[in-house]
Each structure stands twice: as C-alpha cells, then as structure tokens.
Amino acid sequence: IIHLEYAHSMRYNYDCPICRRSFSRRDNFKNHLRTQHNNSTTTDTFLKNDSNIPTQDEMQISSESNNEISEEPIFVFDADAKAKEFENIVKESVLHLIATLHNEISIPRSFIQKIIDLISKFLNAGFLSILKEFMLPSDCLTNIQKAKDLIDFLAVCFEPLDTEYKRLQFFYRSKKYIEPQLKIIGSSWDVSNKNNKTSMILKNRTCTFI
C-alpha cells in the first residue's frame, strides 16, 4: 500500500482489520465489512472513531520501521578476497607438506624431490585440464575466469621449490623456519703425534639440534 501510495499516487485510507484489504472511500469500506464479513458490531466499532485509521505519516513511519527490522545482510561474493584466501591455503599446505617430509628421518633427503615431483604429476594428471574446459573465459563471467586462474596457480605451486636451496629460502620467507642450534654436549682429548711428539688437546664436542 505504501508503495502504491507514493510511487503510483494511489491512496488508501481504510484498511480492513480482518482481511487487510484497503479502501479509499468510507462507504465502500463499511459495505465491505458488512457484506463480506457479516459483522455489524465490528463495523460500527471500527468506524466510530477515525483515529483507528492510520494517517499517511504514520503509515510511512510504520513502513520504514518494518523495513529496518526486516532488512537482512546481503551476502556479496568477493572473488578477489576468495582468490587471495585460496592462494594462502595452498601456500600453507605446501609448507606443511615439505616440513613433514623433511621431518621424517626415514625419508632420504634425495628422495624428497622425487615425492614432490610425483605430487605435481598427480595434480596435472588430467582432471584439472578437464575442469578447465567447463570454465571458458568471458567478459561477463569474471568469477569463472578467476576460478580458472586459481586452478592454474594450484597446478604450478611446486615449481618454485625444485631444489633444496629454494625450499630453504621458501621456509625463510614464510618466517616459520627454525634454524638448527649447535649445542656443546661435552669435551674430550684429541691426541696429536707430530715429529715424534705426542700432544693432547681438549676439544668441545657439539651436536646440532633441530
């Protein structure tokens, strides 16, 4: 009613308290109550005092109040924010994987790169390429293009880490690398024989802790 009233200049002054129909004329409203609802008592009581009928200002205030109450937050998909979140998750996962591999004493260091190569081949085995075919780039489909870029990023996430030195630098940049600490665990005498002379030198014994 408020929309019709202000947007289309259709004014209603009488609202039926039973079925909520609105009428612009008092006699039409009165006739409606008596014929449709067969309730003269309700009709007479409701029409005795026009103060029961809301004014235009009251109707507008009521509408604004209802709008404020009924308003709910609208979810807006932020493609750039989601893309950044995706990249951060991938980097954290790669970091965790490499840390786990290096922490496994039973895995030779020379075999770690082989494991990473196998994982990279797994990611590029073919299913990512098929998935890309469903995401054709379009000027009107920015989110689909962004999703394609994310898949491309995932497919090459190990490429910058193909040597142990690069992996070490990756840990440094992540600020999660803990350098090995050299600890003195004791001392011992080293015996040296030179020119038929024997000498003993006390030296510290150390161990590296990771």
GROMACS .gro file of C-alpha atoms in nm:
model
  210
    1ILE     CA    1   0.000   0.000   0.000
    2ILE     CA    2   0.276   0.241   0.090
    3HIS     CA    3   0.449   0.163  -0.240
    4LEU     CA    4   0.130   0.218  -0.441
    5GLU     CA    5   0.056   0.532  -0.247
    6TYR     CA    6   0.387   0.705  -0.303
    7ALA     CA    7   0.509   0.550  -0.628
    8HIS     CA    8   0.179   0.540  -0.818
    9SER     CA    9  -0.028   0.808  -0.637
   10MET     CA   10  -0.284   0.551  -0.524
   11ARG     CA   11  -0.410   0.650  -0.178
   12TYR     CA   12  -0.587   0.419   0.064
   13ASN     CA   13  -0.739   0.547   0.385
   14TYR     CA   14  -0.928   0.247   0.522
   15ASP     CA   15  -0.769  -0.093   0.596
   16CYS     CA   16  -0.985  -0.391   0.677
   17PRO     CA   17  -0.870  -0.532   1.014
   18ILE     CA   18  -0.980  -0.883   0.909
   19CYS     CA   19  -0.861  -0.942   0.552
   20ARG     CA   20  -0.629  -0.639   0.519
   21ARG     CA   21  -0.793  -0.505   0.205
   22SER     CA   22  -0.770  -0.128   0.164
   23PHE     CA   23  -1.036   0.119   0.052
   24SER     CA   24  -1.019   0.484  -0.043
   25ARG     CA   25  -1.386   0.556   0.040
   26ARG     CA   26  -1.553   0.518   0.377
   27ASP     CA   27  -1.881   0.385   0.239
   28ASN     CA   28  -1.704   0.119   0.033
   29PHE     CA   29  -1.510   0.011   0.336
   30LYS     CA   30  -1.825  -0.002   0.551
   31ASN     CA   31  -2.012  -0.202   0.289
   32HIS     CA   32  -1.721  -0.443   0.261
   33LEU     CA   33  -1.721  -0.514   0.634
   34ARG     CA   34  -2.095  -0.579   0.644
   35THR     CA   35  -2.126  -0.788   0.330
   36GLN     CA   36  -1.802  -0.982   0.329
   37HIS     CA   37  -1.756  -1.039   0.699
   38ASN     CA   38  -2.120  -1.013   0.814
   39ASN     CA   39  -2.017  -0.836   1.130
   40SER     CA   40  -2.203  -0.513   1.200
   41THR     CA   41  -2.060  -0.488   1.551
   42THR     CA   42  -1.708  -0.485   1.419
   43THR     CA   43  -1.809  -0.240   1.150
   44ASP     CA   44  -1.973   0.008   1.386
   45THR     CA   45  -1.697  -0.015   1.642
   46PHE     CA   46  -1.421   0.030   1.390
   47LEU     CA   47  -1.589   0.326   1.218
   48LYS     CA   48  -1.700   0.512   1.531
   49ASN     CA   49  -1.364   0.677   1.568
   50ASP     CA   50  -1.149   0.763   1.269
   51SER     CA   51  -0.848   0.772   1.497
   52ASN     CA   52  -0.823   0.398   1.441
   53ILE     CA   53  -0.732   0.475   1.081
   54PRO     CA   54  -0.359   0.543   1.044
   55THR     CA   55  -0.256   0.872   0.886
   56GLN     CA   56  -0.027   0.889   0.586
   57ASP     CA   57   0.270   0.989   0.805
   58GLU     CA   58   0.201   0.703   1.045
   59MET     CA   59   0.181   0.458   0.756
   60GLN     CA   60   0.514   0.582   0.620
   61ILE     CA   61   0.684   0.561   0.961
   62SER     CA   62   0.545   0.212   1.012
   63SER     CA   63   0.670   0.104   0.672
   64GLU     CA   64   1.018   0.245   0.738
   65SER     CA   65   1.025   0.071   1.076
   66ASN     CA   66   0.924  -0.261   0.921
   67ASN     CA   67   1.189  -0.222   0.655
   68GLU     CA   68   1.455  -0.163   0.919
   69ILE     CA   69   1.352  -0.474   1.109
   70SER     CA   70   1.319  -0.697   0.805
   71GLU     CA   71   1.645  -0.590   0.645
   72GLU     CA   72   1.898  -0.873   0.641
   73PRO     CA   73   2.264  -0.856   0.542
   74ILE     CA   74   2.310  -0.940   0.176
   75PHE     CA   75   2.595  -1.181   0.101
   76VAL     CA   76   2.823  -1.048  -0.172
   77PHE     CA   77   3.076  -1.287  -0.324
   78ASP     CA   78   3.417  -1.115  -0.331
   79ALA     CA   79   3.616  -1.301  -0.595
   80ASP     CA   80   3.945  -1.122  -0.523
   81ALA     CA   81   3.925  -1.193  -0.149
   82LYS     CA   82   3.840  -1.558  -0.210
   83ALA     CA   83   4.127  -1.587  -0.457
   84LYS     CA   84   4.372  -1.449  -0.201
   85GLU     CA   85   4.236  -1.687   0.063
   86PHE     CA   86   4.278  -1.978  -0.179
   87GLU     CA   87   4.640  -1.890  -0.253
   88ASN     CA   88   4.721  -1.858   0.118
   89ILE     CA   89   4.570  -2.200   0.189
   90VAL     CA   90   4.775  -2.358  -0.092
   91LYS     CA   91   5.098  -2.198   0.033
   92GLU     CA   92   5.031  -2.314   0.389
   93SER     CA   93   4.957  -2.667   0.265
   94VAL     CA   94   5.279  -2.678   0.060
   95LEU     CA   95   5.475  -2.551   0.359
   96HIS     CA   96   5.325  -2.817   0.584
   97LEU     CA   97   5.395  -3.092   0.330
   98ILE     CA   98   5.762  -3.001   0.286
   99ALA     CA   99   5.810  -2.963   0.661
  100THR     CA  100   5.659  -3.306   0.717
  101LEU     CA  101   5.882  -3.467   0.454
  102HIS     CA  102   6.198  -3.313   0.598
  103ASN     CA  103   6.092  -3.414   0.948
  104GLU     CA  104   6.067  -3.780   0.851
  105ILE     CA  105   6.409  -3.928   0.930
  106SER     CA  106   6.327  -4.245   0.739
  107ILE     CA  107   6.291  -4.049   0.411
  108PRO     CA  108   6.627  -3.973   0.244
  109ARG     CA  109   6.673  -3.607   0.151
  110SER     CA  110   6.745  -3.706  -0.207
  111PHE     CA  111   6.403  -3.872  -0.227
  112ILE     CA  112   6.205  -3.565  -0.115
  113GLN     CA  113   6.225  -3.403  -0.458
  114LYS     CA  114   6.102  -3.728  -0.613
  115ILE     CA  115   5.797  -3.718  -0.386
  116ILE     CA  116   5.726  -3.356  -0.479
  117ASP     CA  117   5.758  -3.442  -0.849
  118LEU     CA  118   5.509  -3.726  -0.804
  119ILE     CA  119   5.261  -3.494  -0.633
  120SER     CA  120   5.299  -3.235  -0.911
  121LYS     CA  121   5.233  -3.502  -1.174
  122PHE     CA  122   4.929  -3.614  -0.979
  123LEU     CA  123   4.786  -3.260  -0.979
  124ASN     CA  124   4.842  -3.236  -1.355
  125ALA     CA  125   4.729  -3.589  -1.437
  126GLY     CA  126   4.437  -3.468  -1.647
  127PHE     CA  127   4.139  -3.390  -1.423
  128LEU     CA  128   4.243  -3.026  -1.385
  129SER     CA  129   4.256  -2.990  -1.763
  130ILE     CA  130   3.907  -3.134  -1.795
  131LEU     CA  131   3.780  -2.899  -1.525
  132LYS     CA  132   3.920  -2.601  -1.715
  133GLU     CA  133   3.709  -2.691  -2.018
  134PHE     CA  134   3.396  -2.607  -1.818
  135MET     CA  135   3.529  -2.259  -1.739
  136LEU     CA  136   3.553  -2.078  -2.068
  137PRO     CA  137   3.668  -1.718  -2.018
  138SER     CA  138   3.411  -1.449  -2.082
  139ASP     CA  139   3.390  -1.075  -2.020
  140CYS     CA  140   3.061  -1.133  -1.838
  141LEU     CA  141   3.187  -1.422  -1.626
  142THR     CA  142   3.464  -1.272  -1.416
  143ASN     CA  143   3.431  -1.527  -1.140
  144ILE     CA  144   3.472  -1.817  -1.380
  145GLN     CA  145   3.789  -1.662  -1.520
  146LYS     CA  146   3.914  -1.613  -1.165
  147ALA     CA  147   3.846  -1.978  -1.085
  148LYS     CA  148   4.047  -2.079  -1.391
  149ASP     CA  149   4.338  -1.867  -1.268
  150LEU     CA  150   4.321  -2.043  -0.931
  151ILE     CA  151   4.346  -2.382  -1.097
  152ASP     CA  152   4.648  -2.260  -1.293
  153PHE     CA  153   4.807  -2.143  -0.970
  154LEU     CA  154   4.749  -2.477  -0.799
  155ALA     CA  155   4.897  -2.668  -1.092
  156VAL     CA  156   5.237  -2.494  -1.061
  157CYS     CA  157   5.256  -2.438  -0.685
  158PHE     CA  158   5.568  -2.661  -0.654
  159GLU     CA  159   5.762  -2.517  -0.949
  160PRO     CA  160   5.949  -2.253  -0.743
  161LEU     CA  161   6.062  -2.526  -0.499
  162ASP     CA  162   6.254  -2.765  -0.725
  163THR     CA  163   6.583  -2.754  -0.528
  164GLU     CA  164   6.670  -2.785  -0.160
  165TYR     CA  165   6.812  -2.432  -0.159
  166LYS     CA  166   6.486  -2.289  -0.297
  167ARG     CA  167   6.286  -2.486  -0.041
  168LEU     CA  168   6.508  -2.347   0.235
  169GLN     CA  169   6.452  -1.993   0.107
  170PHE     CA  170   6.080  -2.066   0.096
  171PHE     CA  171   6.092  -2.152   0.466
  172TYR     CA  172   6.287  -1.834   0.541
  173ARG     CA  173   6.028  -1.619   0.363
  174SER     CA  174   5.746  -1.791   0.548
  175LYS     CA  175   5.905  -1.680   0.879
  176LYS     CA  176   5.834  -2.026   1.016
  177TYR     CA  177   6.181  -2.169   0.967
  178ILE     CA  178   6.361  -2.270   1.288
  179GLU     CA  179   6.737  -2.278   1.239
  180PRO     CA  180   6.932  -2.574   1.381
  181GLN     CA  181   7.105  -2.493   1.710
  182LEU     CA  182   7.459  -2.604   1.792
  183LYS     CA  183   7.492  -2.731   2.150
  184ILE     CA  184   7.802  -2.838   2.344
  185ILE     CA  185   7.737  -3.181   2.485
  186GLY     CA  186   8.076  -3.247   2.642
  187SER     CA  187   8.451  -3.244   2.584
  188SER     CA  188   8.729  -3.490   2.502
  189TRP     CA  189   9.103  -3.505   2.448
  190ASP     CA  190   9.238  -3.522   2.096
  191VAL     CA  191   9.580  -3.687   2.067
  192SER     CA  192   9.823  -3.546   1.808
  193ASN     CA  193  10.156  -3.704   1.708
  194LYS     CA  194  10.399  -3.475   1.528
  195ASN     CA  195  10.774  -3.512   1.498
  196ASN     CA  196  10.772  -3.798   1.744
  197LYS     CA  197  10.599  -3.577   1.994
  198THR     CA  198  10.264  -3.654   2.142
  199SER     CA  199  10.028  -3.379   2.248
  200MET     CA  200   9.676  -3.377   2.383
  201ILE     CA  201   9.425  -3.104   2.307
  202LEU     CA  202   9.098  -3.063   2.492
  203LYS     CA  203   8.812  -3.000   2.249
  204ASN     CA  204   8.440  -2.948   2.293
  205ARG     CA  205   8.202  -3.200   2.146
  206THR     CA  206   7.895  -3.050   1.983
  207CYS     CA  207   7.565  -3.167   1.843
  208THR     CA  208   7.315  -2.995   1.616
  209PHE     CA  209   6.954  -2.991   1.736
  210ILE     CA  210   6.663  -2.921   1.500
   0.00000   0.00000   0.00000
